[in-house]
Short mmCIF file of C-alpha atoms and ligand atoms in Angstrom, two decimals:
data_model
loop_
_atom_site.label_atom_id
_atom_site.label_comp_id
_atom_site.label_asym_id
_atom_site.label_seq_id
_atom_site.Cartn_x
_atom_site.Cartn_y
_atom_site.Cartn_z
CA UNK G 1 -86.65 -102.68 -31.93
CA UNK G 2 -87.03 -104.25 -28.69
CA UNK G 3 -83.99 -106.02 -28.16
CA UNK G 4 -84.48 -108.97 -25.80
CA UNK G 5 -80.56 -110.30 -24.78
CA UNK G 6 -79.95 -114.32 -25.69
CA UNK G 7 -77.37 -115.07 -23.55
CA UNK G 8 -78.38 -116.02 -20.48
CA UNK G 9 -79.43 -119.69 -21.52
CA UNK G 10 -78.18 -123.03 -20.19
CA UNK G 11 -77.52 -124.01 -24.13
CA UNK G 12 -74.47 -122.13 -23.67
CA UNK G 13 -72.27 -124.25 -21.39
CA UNK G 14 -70.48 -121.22 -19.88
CA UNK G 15 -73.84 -120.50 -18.58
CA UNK G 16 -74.75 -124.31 -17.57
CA UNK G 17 -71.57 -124.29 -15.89
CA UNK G 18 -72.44 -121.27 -13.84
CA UNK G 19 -76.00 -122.42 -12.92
CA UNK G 20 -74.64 -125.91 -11.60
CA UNK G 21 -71.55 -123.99 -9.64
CA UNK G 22 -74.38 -121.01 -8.01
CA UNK G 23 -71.75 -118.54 -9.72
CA UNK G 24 -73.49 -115.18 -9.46
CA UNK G 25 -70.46 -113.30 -10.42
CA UNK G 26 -70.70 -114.94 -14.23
CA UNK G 27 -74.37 -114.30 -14.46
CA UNK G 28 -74.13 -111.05 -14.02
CA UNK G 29 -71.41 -110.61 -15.90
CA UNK G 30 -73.58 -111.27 -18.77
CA UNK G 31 -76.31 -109.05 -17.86
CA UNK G 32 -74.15 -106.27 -17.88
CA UNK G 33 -72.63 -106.70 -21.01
CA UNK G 34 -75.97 -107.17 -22.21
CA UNK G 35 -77.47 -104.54 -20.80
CA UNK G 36 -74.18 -102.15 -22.35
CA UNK G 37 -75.15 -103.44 -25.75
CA UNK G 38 -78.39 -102.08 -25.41
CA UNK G 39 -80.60 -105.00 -24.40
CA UNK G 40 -83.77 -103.81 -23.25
CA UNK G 41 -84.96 -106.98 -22.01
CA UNK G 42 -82.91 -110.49 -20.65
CA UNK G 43 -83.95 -114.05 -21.49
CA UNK G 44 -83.56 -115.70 -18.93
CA UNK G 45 -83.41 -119.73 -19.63
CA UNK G 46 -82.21 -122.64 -17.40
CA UNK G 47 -81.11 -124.56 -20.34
CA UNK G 48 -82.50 -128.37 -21.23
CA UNK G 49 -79.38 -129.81 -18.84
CA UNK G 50 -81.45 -128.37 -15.53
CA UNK G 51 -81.97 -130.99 -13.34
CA UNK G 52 -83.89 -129.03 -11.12
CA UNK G 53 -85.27 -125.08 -13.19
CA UNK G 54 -87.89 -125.19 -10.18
CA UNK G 55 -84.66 -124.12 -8.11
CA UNK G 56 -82.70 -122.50 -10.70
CA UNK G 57 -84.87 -120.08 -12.35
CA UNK G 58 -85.82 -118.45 -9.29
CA UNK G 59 -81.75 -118.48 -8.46
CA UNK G 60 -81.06 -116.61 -12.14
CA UNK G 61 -83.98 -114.40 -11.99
CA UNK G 62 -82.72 -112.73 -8.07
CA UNK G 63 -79.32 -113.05 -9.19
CA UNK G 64 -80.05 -110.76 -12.30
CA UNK G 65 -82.03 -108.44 -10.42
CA UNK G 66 -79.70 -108.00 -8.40
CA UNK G 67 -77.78 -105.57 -11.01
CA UNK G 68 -80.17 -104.70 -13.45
CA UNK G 69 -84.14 -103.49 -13.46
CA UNK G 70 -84.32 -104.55 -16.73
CA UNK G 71 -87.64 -106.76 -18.32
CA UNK G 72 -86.95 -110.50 -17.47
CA UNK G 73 -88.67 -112.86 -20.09
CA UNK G 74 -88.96 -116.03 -18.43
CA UNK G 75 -87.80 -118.64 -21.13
CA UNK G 76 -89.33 -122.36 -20.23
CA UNK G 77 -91.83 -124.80 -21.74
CA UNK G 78 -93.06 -125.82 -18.32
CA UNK G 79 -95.51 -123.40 -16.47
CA UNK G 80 -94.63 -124.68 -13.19
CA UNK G 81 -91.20 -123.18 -13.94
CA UNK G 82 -92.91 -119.74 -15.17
CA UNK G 83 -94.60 -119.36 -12.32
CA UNK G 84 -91.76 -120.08 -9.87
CA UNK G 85 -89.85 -117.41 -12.10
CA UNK G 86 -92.91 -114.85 -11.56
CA UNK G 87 -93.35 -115.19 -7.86
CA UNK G 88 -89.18 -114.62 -7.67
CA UNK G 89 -89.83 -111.68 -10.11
CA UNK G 90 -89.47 -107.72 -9.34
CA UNK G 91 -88.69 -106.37 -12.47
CA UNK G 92 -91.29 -106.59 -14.85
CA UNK G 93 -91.59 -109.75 -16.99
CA UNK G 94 -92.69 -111.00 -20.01
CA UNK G 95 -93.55 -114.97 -20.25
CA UNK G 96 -91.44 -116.97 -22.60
CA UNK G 97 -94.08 -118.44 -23.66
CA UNK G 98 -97.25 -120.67 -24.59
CA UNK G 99 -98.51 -122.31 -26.95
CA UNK G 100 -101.86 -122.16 -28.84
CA UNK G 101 -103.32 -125.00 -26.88
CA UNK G 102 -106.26 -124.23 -25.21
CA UNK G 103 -105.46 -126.09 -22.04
CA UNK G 104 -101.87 -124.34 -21.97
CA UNK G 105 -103.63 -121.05 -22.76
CA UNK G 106 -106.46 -121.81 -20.11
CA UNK G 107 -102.94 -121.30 -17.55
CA UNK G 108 -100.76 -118.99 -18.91
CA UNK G 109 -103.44 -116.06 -19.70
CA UNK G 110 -104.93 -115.74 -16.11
CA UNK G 111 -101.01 -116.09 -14.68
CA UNK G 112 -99.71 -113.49 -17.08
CA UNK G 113 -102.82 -110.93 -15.80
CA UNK G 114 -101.69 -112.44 -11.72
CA UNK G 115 -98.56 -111.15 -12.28
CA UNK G 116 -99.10 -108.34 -14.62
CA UNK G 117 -96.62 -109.99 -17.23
CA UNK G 118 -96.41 -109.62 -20.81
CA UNK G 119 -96.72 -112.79 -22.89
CA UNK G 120 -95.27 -114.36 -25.50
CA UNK G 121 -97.87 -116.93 -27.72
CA UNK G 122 -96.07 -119.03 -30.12
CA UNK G 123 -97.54 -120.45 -33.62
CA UNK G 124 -97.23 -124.01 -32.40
CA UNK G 125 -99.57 -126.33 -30.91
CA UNK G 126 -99.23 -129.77 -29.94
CA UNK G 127 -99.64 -131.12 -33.04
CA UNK G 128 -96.44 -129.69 -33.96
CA UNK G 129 -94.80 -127.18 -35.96
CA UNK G 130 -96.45 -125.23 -38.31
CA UNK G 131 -95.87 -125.75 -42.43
CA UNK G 132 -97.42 -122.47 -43.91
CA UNK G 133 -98.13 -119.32 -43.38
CA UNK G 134 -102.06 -119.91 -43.15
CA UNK G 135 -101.05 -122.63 -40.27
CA UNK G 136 -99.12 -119.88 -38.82
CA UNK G 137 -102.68 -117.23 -38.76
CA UNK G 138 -104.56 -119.49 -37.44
CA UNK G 139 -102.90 -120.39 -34.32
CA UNK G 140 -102.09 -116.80 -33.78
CA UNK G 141 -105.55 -116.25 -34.31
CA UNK G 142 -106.54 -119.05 -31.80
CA UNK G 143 -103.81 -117.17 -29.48
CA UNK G 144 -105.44 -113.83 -29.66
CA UNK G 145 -108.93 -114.72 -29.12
CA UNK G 146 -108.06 -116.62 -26.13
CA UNK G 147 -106.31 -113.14 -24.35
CA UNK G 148 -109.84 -110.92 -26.10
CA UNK G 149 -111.85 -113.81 -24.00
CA UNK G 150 -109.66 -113.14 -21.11
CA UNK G 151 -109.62 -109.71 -21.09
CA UNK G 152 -105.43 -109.80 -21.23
CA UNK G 153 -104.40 -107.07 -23.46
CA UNK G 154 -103.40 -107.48 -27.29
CA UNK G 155 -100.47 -104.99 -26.84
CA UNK G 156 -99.08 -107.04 -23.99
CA UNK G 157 -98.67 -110.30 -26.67
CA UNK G 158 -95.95 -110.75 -28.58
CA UNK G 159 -96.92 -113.83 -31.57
CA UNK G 160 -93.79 -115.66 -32.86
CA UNK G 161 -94.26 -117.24 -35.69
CA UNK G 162 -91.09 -119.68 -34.43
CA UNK G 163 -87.85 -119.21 -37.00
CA UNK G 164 -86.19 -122.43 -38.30
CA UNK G 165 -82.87 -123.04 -39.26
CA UNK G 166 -82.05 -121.73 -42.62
CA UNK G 167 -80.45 -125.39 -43.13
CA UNK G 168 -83.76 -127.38 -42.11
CA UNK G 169 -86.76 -125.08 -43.29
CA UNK G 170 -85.27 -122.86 -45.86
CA UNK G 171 -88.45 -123.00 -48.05
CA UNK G 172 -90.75 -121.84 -45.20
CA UNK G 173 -88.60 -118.39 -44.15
CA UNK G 174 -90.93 -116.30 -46.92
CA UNK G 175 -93.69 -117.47 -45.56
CA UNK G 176 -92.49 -116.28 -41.73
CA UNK G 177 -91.40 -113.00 -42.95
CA UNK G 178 -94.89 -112.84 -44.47
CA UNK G 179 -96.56 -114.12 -41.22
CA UNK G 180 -94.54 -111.12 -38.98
CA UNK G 181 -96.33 -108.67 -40.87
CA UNK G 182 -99.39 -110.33 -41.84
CA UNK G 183 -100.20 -110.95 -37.81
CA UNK G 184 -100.15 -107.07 -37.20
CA UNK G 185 -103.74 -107.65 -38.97
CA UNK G 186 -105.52 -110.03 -36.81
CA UNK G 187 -106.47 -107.91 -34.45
CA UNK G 188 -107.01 -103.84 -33.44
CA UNK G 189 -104.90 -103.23 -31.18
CA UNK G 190 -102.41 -105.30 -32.93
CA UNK G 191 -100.07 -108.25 -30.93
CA UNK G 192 -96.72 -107.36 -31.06
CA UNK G 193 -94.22 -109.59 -32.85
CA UNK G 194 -90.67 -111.15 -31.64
CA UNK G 195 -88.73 -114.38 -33.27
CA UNK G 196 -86.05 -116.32 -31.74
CA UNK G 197 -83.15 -115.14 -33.73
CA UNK G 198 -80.60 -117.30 -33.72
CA UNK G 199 -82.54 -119.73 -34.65
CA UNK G 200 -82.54 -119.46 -38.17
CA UNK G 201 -78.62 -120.30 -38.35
CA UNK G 202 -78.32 -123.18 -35.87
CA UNK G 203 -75.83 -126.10 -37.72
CA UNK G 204 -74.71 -123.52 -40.56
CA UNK G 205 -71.52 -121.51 -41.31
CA UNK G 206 -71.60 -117.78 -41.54
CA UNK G 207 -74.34 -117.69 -38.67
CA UNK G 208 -73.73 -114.03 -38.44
CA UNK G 209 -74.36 -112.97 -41.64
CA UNK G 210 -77.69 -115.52 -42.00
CA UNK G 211 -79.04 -113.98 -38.18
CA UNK G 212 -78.08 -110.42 -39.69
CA UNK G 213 -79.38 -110.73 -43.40
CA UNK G 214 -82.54 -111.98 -41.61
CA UNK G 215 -83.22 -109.44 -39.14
CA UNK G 216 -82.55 -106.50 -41.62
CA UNK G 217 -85.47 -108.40 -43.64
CA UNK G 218 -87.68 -108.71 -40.73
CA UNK G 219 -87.69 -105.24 -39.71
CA UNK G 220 -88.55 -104.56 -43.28
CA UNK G 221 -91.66 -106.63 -42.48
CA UNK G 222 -92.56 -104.87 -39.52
CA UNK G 223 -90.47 -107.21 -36.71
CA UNK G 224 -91.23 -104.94 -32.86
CA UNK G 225 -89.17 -107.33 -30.79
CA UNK G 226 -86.04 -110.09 -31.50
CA UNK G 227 -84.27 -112.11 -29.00
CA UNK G 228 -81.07 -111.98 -30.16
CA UNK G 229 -77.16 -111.68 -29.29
CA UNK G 230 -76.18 -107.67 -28.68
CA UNK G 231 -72.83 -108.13 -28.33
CA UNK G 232 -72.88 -109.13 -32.01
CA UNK G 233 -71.57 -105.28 -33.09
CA UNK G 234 -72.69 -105.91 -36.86
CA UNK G 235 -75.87 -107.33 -36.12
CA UNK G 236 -76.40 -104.39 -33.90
CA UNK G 237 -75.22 -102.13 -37.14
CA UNK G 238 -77.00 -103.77 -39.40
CA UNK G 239 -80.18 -103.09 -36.93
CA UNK G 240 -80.12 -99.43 -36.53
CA UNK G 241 -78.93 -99.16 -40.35
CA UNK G 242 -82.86 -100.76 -41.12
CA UNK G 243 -84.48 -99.07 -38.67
CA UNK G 244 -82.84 -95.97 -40.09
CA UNK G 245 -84.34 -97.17 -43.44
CA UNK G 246 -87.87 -98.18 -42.23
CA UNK G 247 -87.78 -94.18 -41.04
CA UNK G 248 -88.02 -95.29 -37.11
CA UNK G 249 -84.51 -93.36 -36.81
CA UNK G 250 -83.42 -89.96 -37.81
CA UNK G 251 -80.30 -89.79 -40.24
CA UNK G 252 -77.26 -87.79 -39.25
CA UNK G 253 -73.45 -89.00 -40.13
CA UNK G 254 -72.83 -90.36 -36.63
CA UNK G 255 -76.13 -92.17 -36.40
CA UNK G 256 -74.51 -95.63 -35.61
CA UNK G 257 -73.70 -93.84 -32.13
CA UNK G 258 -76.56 -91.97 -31.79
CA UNK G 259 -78.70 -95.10 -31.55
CA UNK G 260 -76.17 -96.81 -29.34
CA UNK G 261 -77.50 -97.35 -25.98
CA UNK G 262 -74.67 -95.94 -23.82
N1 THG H 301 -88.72 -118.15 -29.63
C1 THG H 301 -88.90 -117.80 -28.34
N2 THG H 301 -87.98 -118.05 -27.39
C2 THG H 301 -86.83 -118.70 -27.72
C3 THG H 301 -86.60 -119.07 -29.04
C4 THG H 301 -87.59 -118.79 -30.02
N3 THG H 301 -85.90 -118.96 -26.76
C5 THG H 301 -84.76 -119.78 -27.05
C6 THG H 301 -84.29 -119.59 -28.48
N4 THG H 301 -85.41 -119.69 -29.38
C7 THG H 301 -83.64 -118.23 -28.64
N5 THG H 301 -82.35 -118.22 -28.00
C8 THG H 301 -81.25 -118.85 -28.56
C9 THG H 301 -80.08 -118.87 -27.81
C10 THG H 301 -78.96 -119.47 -28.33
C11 THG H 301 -78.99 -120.05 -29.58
C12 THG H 301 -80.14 -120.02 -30.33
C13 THG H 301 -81.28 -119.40 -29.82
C14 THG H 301 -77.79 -120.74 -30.14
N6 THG H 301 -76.90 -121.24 -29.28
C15 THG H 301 -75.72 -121.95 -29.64
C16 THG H 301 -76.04 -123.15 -30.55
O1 THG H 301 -77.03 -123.84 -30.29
O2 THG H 301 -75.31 -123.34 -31.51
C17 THG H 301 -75.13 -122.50 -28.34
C18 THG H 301 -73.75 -123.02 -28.51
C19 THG H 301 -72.71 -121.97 -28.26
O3 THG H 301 -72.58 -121.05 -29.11
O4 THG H 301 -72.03 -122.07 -27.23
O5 THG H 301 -77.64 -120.88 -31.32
O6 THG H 301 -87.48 -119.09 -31.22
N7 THG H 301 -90.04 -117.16 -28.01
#
């Protein structure tokens, strides 16, 4: 699994706080520990309270770099934010995200192949949120012509099929878990696949066990990529413990450890 670290996101107001105050030190702080957890990648996301993620992103992207070469995915809705994030960029990147509009696409493909950035195309459009999993297919379909027509590697994608809270779209989770493995179909190569994690228990009690439950299920569908919280030490377990399952790890008593990034 290619663990993608949540935490540095202006929807936690520890972070907010730091971005308004220029507080490196706090930043990084959370790099580390995600890093320690075995992140292999950092989300990096100025929050909705940014008055000004034109000046901020670039700030959280050098100030990351400074201690870690890990992947940056570059978490806004607004391009012009993406590509301030890129140009500040010198670890590699992965673009958080676009949708399946064509004009949005028409952008973000030829930037992502600029930069030599992964991407990451979300089943949405403009019209909204999809209610099925056929909805779902065809805007990853629509995503994944549109990087064949541009010549942008398949591999390089990662399709999210965009998790709802468990307390707003319970009815639709099948059908996601259904869409994670059903989009590994689409096309040869196949896209890789990542979902927002934490998503799925926004507004609920026990969002631990719902993120955990969930994840365990996804990698049983064939989930490559999450973006998640790693300091979350049962999550984490209940990872390598499907992984294990799904044969991608090798048993042994102490394989907990073993599979711990030190
Ligand atoms: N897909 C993609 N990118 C994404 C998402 C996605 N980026 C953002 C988000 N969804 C994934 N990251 C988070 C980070 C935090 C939370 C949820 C998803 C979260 N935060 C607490 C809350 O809202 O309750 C913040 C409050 C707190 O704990 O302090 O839940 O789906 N491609």
């Amino acid at each position: 699994m290619f663990i993608i670290g949540e935490l540095i996101n202006g929807m936690y107001p520890v972070i907010a706080k730091a971005i308004i105050d220029k507080d490196k030190a706090v930043i990084q702080q959370y790099a580390l520990k995600q890093v320690a957890c075995g992140a292999s990648a950092l989300d990096i996301n100025c929050g909705p309270a940014s008055r000004q993620p034109l000046i901020d992103m670039p700030w959280l992207i050098e100030t990351v770099q400074d201690v870690t070469n890990l992947t940056l995915c570059l978490d806004s809705s607004k391009i012009s934010v993406i590509e301030a994030g890129l140009k500040a960029a010198k670890n590699k990147t992965i673009i958080n995200s676009t949708t399946a509009d064509k004009d949005k696409l028409n952008i973000i493909i030829p930037l992502a192949l600029k930069y030599n950035s992964s991407l990451i195309g979300l089943a949405m459009s403009a019209k909204g949120i999809p209610q099925n999993k056929d909805q779902r297919l065809e805007l990853a379909a629509e995503i994944i012509t549109a990087c064949l027509e541009s010549g942008f590697p398949v591999e390089n994608l990662y399709l999210d099929p965009i998790l709802m809270p468990v307390n707003v779209a319970q009815a639709q989770l099948k059908d996601i878990l259904e869409s994670i493995h059903e989009f590994k179909f689409i096309s040869q190569p196949s896209p890789k696949t990542v979902v927002g994690l934490s998503n799925i228990s926004q507004g609920t009690n026990s969002r631990n066990l719902i993120n955990r439950s969930f994840l365990t299920m996804a990698i049983a569908y064939g989930l490559d990529s999450a973006i998640l919280d790693p300091l979350d030490n049962q999550l984490l377990d209940a990872l390598i413990t499907a992984e294990l399952i799904m044969n991608k790890n090798i048993y042994c008593a102490s394989y907990l450890d073993a599979y711990r990034k030190k």
